[in-house]
Amino acid sequence: MVRVLREKIKNKGLYQEHEMKPLLTPSILAANFANLEADIKAAEKGGADYFHLDIMDGHFVPNISFGPWVAKLMKSISGVPLDAHLMITKPREYIPKFIDAGVELIYPHMEASFDVYRTIQLITDLGARAGITLNPATSVKTVEGVLDLIDSVLLMSVCPGFGGQKFIPTTMKKITDLRSLLDEQKPSVRIAVDGGVTLDNVGDLRKAGADFFIAGSAVFKAPDIEQRVRDFKKTME
Ligand code: DX5
Ligand code: ZN
């Protein structure tokens, strides 16, 4: 399902049509780090649109993952764009390092700092694209304060910190509520969903209004990664 959006071009009174194509973003957290290159190449061959880097500091979430060096490593094995999901309490200290490493899109958490607007400004000032992430219990209304700077909103459909958790069903209503808020205030902003995304729920998530699908275990724990990515893309569209 490709959503077509008619958006007014600022100050010109003209309308422009955008295609809101669904994009699949495998999260490498679930990949085999002993043979990362093989997993990444298989997902790339299947048609992965982005790769998702889950950055965890052991403070904001009860787990530690990896830093900007993995972004650099990814850039040496794949041309697919990268996003970084920053589950860290001091995002501004690390944002320049992720951008230097080649990350195109950065998602700090709304809950990580009271001055998240400043964090997002740093991302856009350094020339990357910015999104904002909301935990399951954070209201979609909170995005209104940062809408002028962001391209996408990442809705967590599990509590962040670990791969392989079960999708929280109330996320469906958050997607529809957020889509209507965005349609009124900034229709070009995309909705990403992260956590427990599978072949079984991705069709419903798309119908509810999500555009970017982040999937870890459902992609990298599959017996045939390349085929699984193809199956996802077919089901999303
Ligand atoms: C959770 C991460 C997710 C996770 C998704 O903190 O933000 O990106 O890797 O993994 P699955 O798809 O296994 O739920
Ligand atoms: Zn994530």
Short mmCIF file of C-alpha atoms and ligand atoms in Angstrom, two decimals:
data_model
loop_
_atom_site.label_atom_id
_atom_site.label_comp_id
_atom_site.label_asym_id
_atom_site.label_seq_id
_atom_site.Cartn_x
_atom_site.Cartn_y
_atom_site.Cartn_z
CA MET A 1 0.00 0.00 0.00
CA VAL A 2 1.70 3.22 -1.11
CA ARG A 3 0.12 6.25 0.53
CA VAL A 4 0.10 9.36 -1.60
CA LEU A 5 0.27 12.62 0.22
CA ARG A 6 -0.82 16.00 -1.13
CA GLU A 7 1.08 18.64 0.75
CA LYS A 8 0.97 22.39 0.36
CA ILE A 9 4.33 23.84 -0.60
CA LYS A 10 5.18 26.66 1.81
CA ASN A 11 4.13 30.14 0.68
CA LYS A 12 3.28 29.11 -2.85
CA GLY A 13 -0.24 27.81 -2.43
CA LEU A 14 0.75 24.85 -4.62
CA TYR A 15 0.31 21.21 -3.82
CA GLN A 16 2.99 18.59 -4.29
CA GLU A 17 2.44 14.85 -4.30
CA HIS A 18 4.79 12.63 -2.30
CA GLU A 19 4.78 8.89 -2.19
CA MET A 20 4.91 7.61 1.38
CA LYS A 21 6.52 4.28 0.53
CA PRO A 22 6.87 1.73 3.32
CA LEU A 23 10.51 1.03 4.22
CA LEU A 24 12.00 -2.02 5.92
CA THR A 25 14.77 -1.33 8.43
CA PRO A 26 16.38 -4.47 9.87
CA SER A 27 17.87 -3.92 13.35
CA ILE A 28 21.37 -5.40 13.45
CA LEU A 29 21.05 -6.07 17.20
CA ALA A 30 19.65 -9.49 16.28
CA ALA A 31 22.33 -10.23 13.65
CA ASN A 32 25.14 -12.72 14.14
CA PHE A 33 28.08 -10.50 15.18
CA ALA A 34 30.49 -13.40 14.59
CA ASN A 35 29.55 -13.18 10.91
CA LEU A 36 28.00 -9.74 10.57
CA GLU A 37 29.01 -9.22 6.97
CA ALA A 38 27.15 -12.32 5.73
CA ASP A 39 23.92 -11.32 7.55
CA ILE A 40 24.11 -7.73 6.29
CA LYS A 41 24.78 -8.77 2.69
CA ALA A 42 21.82 -11.19 2.78
CA ALA A 43 19.46 -8.48 4.11
CA GLU A 44 20.82 -6.02 1.56
CA LYS A 45 20.24 -8.51 -1.27
CA GLY A 46 16.64 -9.02 -0.12
CA GLY A 47 16.06 -5.25 -0.40
CA ALA A 48 16.61 -3.76 3.09
CA ASP A 49 15.97 0.00 2.83
CA TYR A 50 17.91 1.06 5.94
CA PHE A 51 19.82 -0.64 8.77
CA HIS A 52 18.95 0.22 12.37
CA LEU A 53 21.65 0.62 15.03
CA ASP A 54 20.41 0.18 18.62
CA ILE A 55 22.70 2.22 20.85
CA MET A 56 22.34 1.34 24.57
CA ASP A 57 24.40 2.81 27.41
CA GLY A 58 23.39 0.71 30.44
CA HIS A 59 21.79 3.81 32.07
CA PHE A 60 18.84 4.86 29.94
CA VAL A 61 18.11 1.17 29.36
CA PRO A 62 19.31 -1.89 31.30
CA ASN A 63 21.60 -3.16 28.55
CA ILE A 64 24.81 -2.12 26.75
CA SER A 65 25.26 -2.57 23.02
CA PHE A 66 27.84 -0.82 20.81
CA GLY A 67 29.07 2.60 19.73
CA PRO A 68 29.90 4.63 16.59
CA TRP A 69 32.63 2.18 15.55
CA VAL A 70 29.91 -0.27 14.47
CA ALA A 71 28.42 2.44 12.22
CA LYS A 72 31.85 2.80 10.61
CA LEU A 73 32.11 -0.96 10.21
CA MET A 74 28.63 -1.09 8.61
CA LYS A 75 29.66 1.62 6.15
CA SER A 76 32.63 -0.52 5.11
CA ILE A 77 30.41 -3.50 4.26
CA SER A 78 27.18 -1.95 2.93
CA GLY A 79 25.90 1.06 1.02
CA VAL A 80 22.45 0.90 2.67
CA PRO A 81 21.72 4.04 4.76
CA LEU A 82 21.88 3.82 8.56
CA ASP A 83 19.74 5.11 11.37
CA ALA A 84 20.85 5.25 15.01
CA HIS A 85 18.34 4.79 17.84
CA LEU A 86 19.97 6.48 20.83
CA MET A 87 18.90 4.79 24.06
CA ILE A 88 21.43 6.86 25.99
CA THR A 89 21.23 9.57 28.65
CA LYS A 90 23.78 11.96 27.06
CA PRO A 91 22.91 11.94 23.36
CA ARG A 92 24.66 15.24 22.53
CA GLU A 93 28.05 13.82 23.49
CA TYR A 94 27.78 11.09 20.88
CA ILE A 95 25.73 12.59 18.03
CA PRO A 96 28.76 14.17 16.25
CA LYS A 97 30.56 10.81 16.40
CA PHE A 98 27.64 8.95 14.82
CA ILE A 99 27.31 11.57 12.09
CA ASP A 100 31.08 11.42 11.41
CA ALA A 101 30.74 7.65 11.13
CA GLY A 102 28.17 8.14 8.35
CA VAL A 103 24.78 7.72 10.08
CA GLU A 104 22.09 9.49 8.04
CA LEU A 105 19.14 9.55 10.46
CA ILE A 106 19.28 9.87 14.26
CA TYR A 107 16.53 9.13 16.77
CA PRO A 108 17.13 10.44 20.31
CA HIS A 109 14.52 9.62 22.98
CA MET A 110 11.95 12.18 24.13
CA GLU A 111 12.40 10.85 27.69
CA ALA A 112 16.22 11.16 27.77
CA SER A 113 16.44 14.91 28.35
CA PHE A 114 14.27 17.89 29.29
CA ASP A 115 15.96 19.91 26.50
CA VAL A 116 15.44 17.45 23.66
CA TYR A 117 14.82 20.34 21.26
CA ARG A 118 18.49 21.29 21.64
CA THR A 119 19.52 17.71 20.91
CA ILE A 120 17.48 17.64 17.71
CA GLN A 121 18.86 21.02 16.68
CA LEU A 122 22.38 19.62 17.00
CA ILE A 123 21.49 16.74 14.66
CA THR A 124 20.03 19.00 11.95
CA ASP A 125 22.81 21.61 12.37
CA LEU A 126 25.37 18.88 11.68
CA GLY A 127 23.53 17.97 8.47
CA ALA A 128 21.86 14.69 9.43
CA ARG A 129 18.13 13.95 9.48
CA ALA A 130 16.41 13.89 12.84
CA GLY A 131 13.63 11.80 14.29
CA ILE A 132 12.25 11.52 17.81
CA THR A 133 11.57 8.31 19.74
CA LEU A 134 8.68 7.80 22.16
CA ASN A 135 8.54 5.05 24.77
CA PRO A 136 5.29 3.05 24.97
CA ALA A 137 3.91 5.19 27.85
CA THR A 138 4.77 8.58 26.31
CA SER A 139 1.89 10.46 24.67
CA VAL A 140 2.02 11.19 20.94
CA LYS A 141 1.03 14.81 21.78
CA THR A 142 4.61 15.40 23.01
CA VAL A 143 5.93 15.46 19.42
CA GLU A 144 4.18 18.79 18.74
CA GLY A 145 7.06 20.70 20.34
CA VAL A 146 9.68 19.31 17.96
CA LEU A 147 7.68 18.89 14.74
CA ASP A 148 9.42 21.75 12.94
CA LEU A 149 12.77 19.90 13.04
CA ILE A 150 11.95 16.23 12.52
CA ASP A 151 11.32 13.93 9.55
CA SER A 152 10.00 10.94 11.49
CA VAL A 153 8.64 9.71 14.81
CA LEU A 154 9.78 6.34 16.12
CA LEU A 155 7.11 4.68 18.24
CA MET A 156 8.50 2.02 20.56
CA SER A 157 6.21 -0.99 20.54
CA VAL A 158 8.19 -2.65 23.36
CA CYS A 159 10.07 -1.16 26.33
CA PRO A 160 13.51 -0.40 24.90
CA GLY A 161 16.57 -2.37 25.94
CA PHE A 162 16.28 -5.82 24.39
CA GLY A 163 15.47 -7.50 21.12
CA GLY A 164 13.01 -10.36 20.86
CA GLN A 165 10.21 -8.91 23.03
CA LYS A 166 6.47 -9.11 22.40
CA PHE A 167 4.70 -6.32 20.53
CA ILE A 168 2.56 -4.11 22.84
CA PRO A 169 -0.92 -4.02 21.20
CA THR A 170 -1.83 -0.46 22.35
CA THR A 171 0.78 0.77 19.84
CA MET A 172 -1.88 0.36 17.11
CA LYS A 173 -4.00 3.17 18.56
CA LYS A 174 -0.89 5.33 19.04
CA ILE A 175 -0.13 4.97 15.33
CA THR A 176 -3.62 6.07 14.25
CA ASP A 177 -3.66 8.96 16.77
CA LEU A 178 -0.21 10.11 15.68
CA ARG A 179 -1.12 9.84 11.98
CA SER A 180 -4.11 12.16 12.44
CA LEU A 181 -2.05 14.63 14.50
CA LEU A 182 0.62 14.68 11.77
CA ASP A 183 -1.91 14.95 8.94
CA GLU A 184 -3.17 18.15 10.60
CA GLN A 185 0.18 19.68 11.51
CA LYS A 186 2.98 18.27 9.29
CA PRO A 187 1.85 15.51 6.94
CA SER A 188 5.31 14.74 5.53
CA VAL A 189 6.52 13.30 8.87
CA ARG A 190 6.81 9.50 8.74
CA ILE A 191 5.96 7.02 11.48
CA ALA A 192 8.43 4.27 12.39
CA VAL A 193 7.57 1.28 14.60
CA ASP A 194 10.22 -0.60 16.59
CA GLY A 195 9.90 -3.76 18.68
CA GLY A 196 8.15 -7.07 18.09
CA VAL A 197 7.47 -6.29 14.42
CA THR A 198 6.81 -9.55 12.54
CA LEU A 199 5.40 -10.80 9.25
CA ASP A 200 2.12 -11.37 11.11
CA ASN A 201 1.59 -7.79 12.29
CA VAL A 202 3.37 -5.68 9.65
CA GLY A 203 0.32 -5.55 7.34
CA ASP A 204 -1.88 -4.19 10.14
CA LEU A 205 0.81 -1.72 11.18
CA ARG A 206 0.93 -0.40 7.63
CA LYS A 207 -2.86 -0.07 7.49
CA ALA A 208 -2.82 1.83 10.80
CA GLY A 209 -0.47 4.41 9.22
CA ALA A 210 3.14 3.38 9.89
CA ASP A 211 5.78 3.92 7.19
CA PHE A 212 9.10 2.55 8.54
CA PHE A 213 9.26 -0.95 9.99
CA ILE A 214 12.16 -1.83 12.25
CA ALA A 215 12.55 -5.57 12.73
CA GLY A 216 15.41 -7.39 14.46
CA SER A 217 14.65 -11.02 15.36
CA ALA A 218 12.01 -11.45 12.66
CA VAL A 219 14.68 -10.71 10.04
CA PHE A 220 18.00 -11.97 11.40
CA LYS A 221 16.76 -15.08 13.23
CA ALA A 222 15.02 -16.29 10.05
CA PRO A 223 16.45 -19.43 8.40
CA ASP A 224 16.84 -17.47 5.14
CA ILE A 225 17.45 -13.77 5.81
CA GLU A 226 17.31 -12.64 2.18
CA GLN A 227 13.97 -14.40 1.61
CA ARG A 228 12.55 -13.05 4.88
CA VAL A 229 13.34 -9.48 3.82
CA ARG A 230 11.57 -10.14 0.50
CA ASP A 231 8.55 -11.56 2.35
CA PHE A 232 8.42 -8.50 4.60
CA LYS A 233 8.53 -6.13 1.66
CA LYS A 234 5.76 -7.99 -0.13
CA THR A 235 3.54 -8.00 2.98
CA MET A 236 4.16 -4.29 3.73
CA GLU A 237 3.19 -3.07 0.27
C1 DX5 B 1 14.75 -2.53 21.44
C2 DX5 B 1 15.28 -2.04 20.12
C3 DX5 B 1 14.74 -2.68 18.90
C4 DX5 B 1 15.01 -4.14 18.80
C5 DX5 B 1 13.99 -4.74 17.89
O1 DX5 B 1 15.31 -1.74 22.45
O2 DX5 B 1 15.04 -0.65 20.00
O3 DX5 B 1 15.24 -2.02 17.74
O4 DX5 B 1 16.28 -4.45 18.32
O5 DX5 B 1 14.15 -6.10 17.97
P1 DX5 B 1 12.95 -7.12 17.72
O6 DX5 B 1 12.49 -6.90 16.30
O7 DX5 B 1 13.60 -8.44 17.95
O8 DX5 B 1 11.86 -6.79 18.70
ZN ZN B 2 15.60 0.29 18.08
#
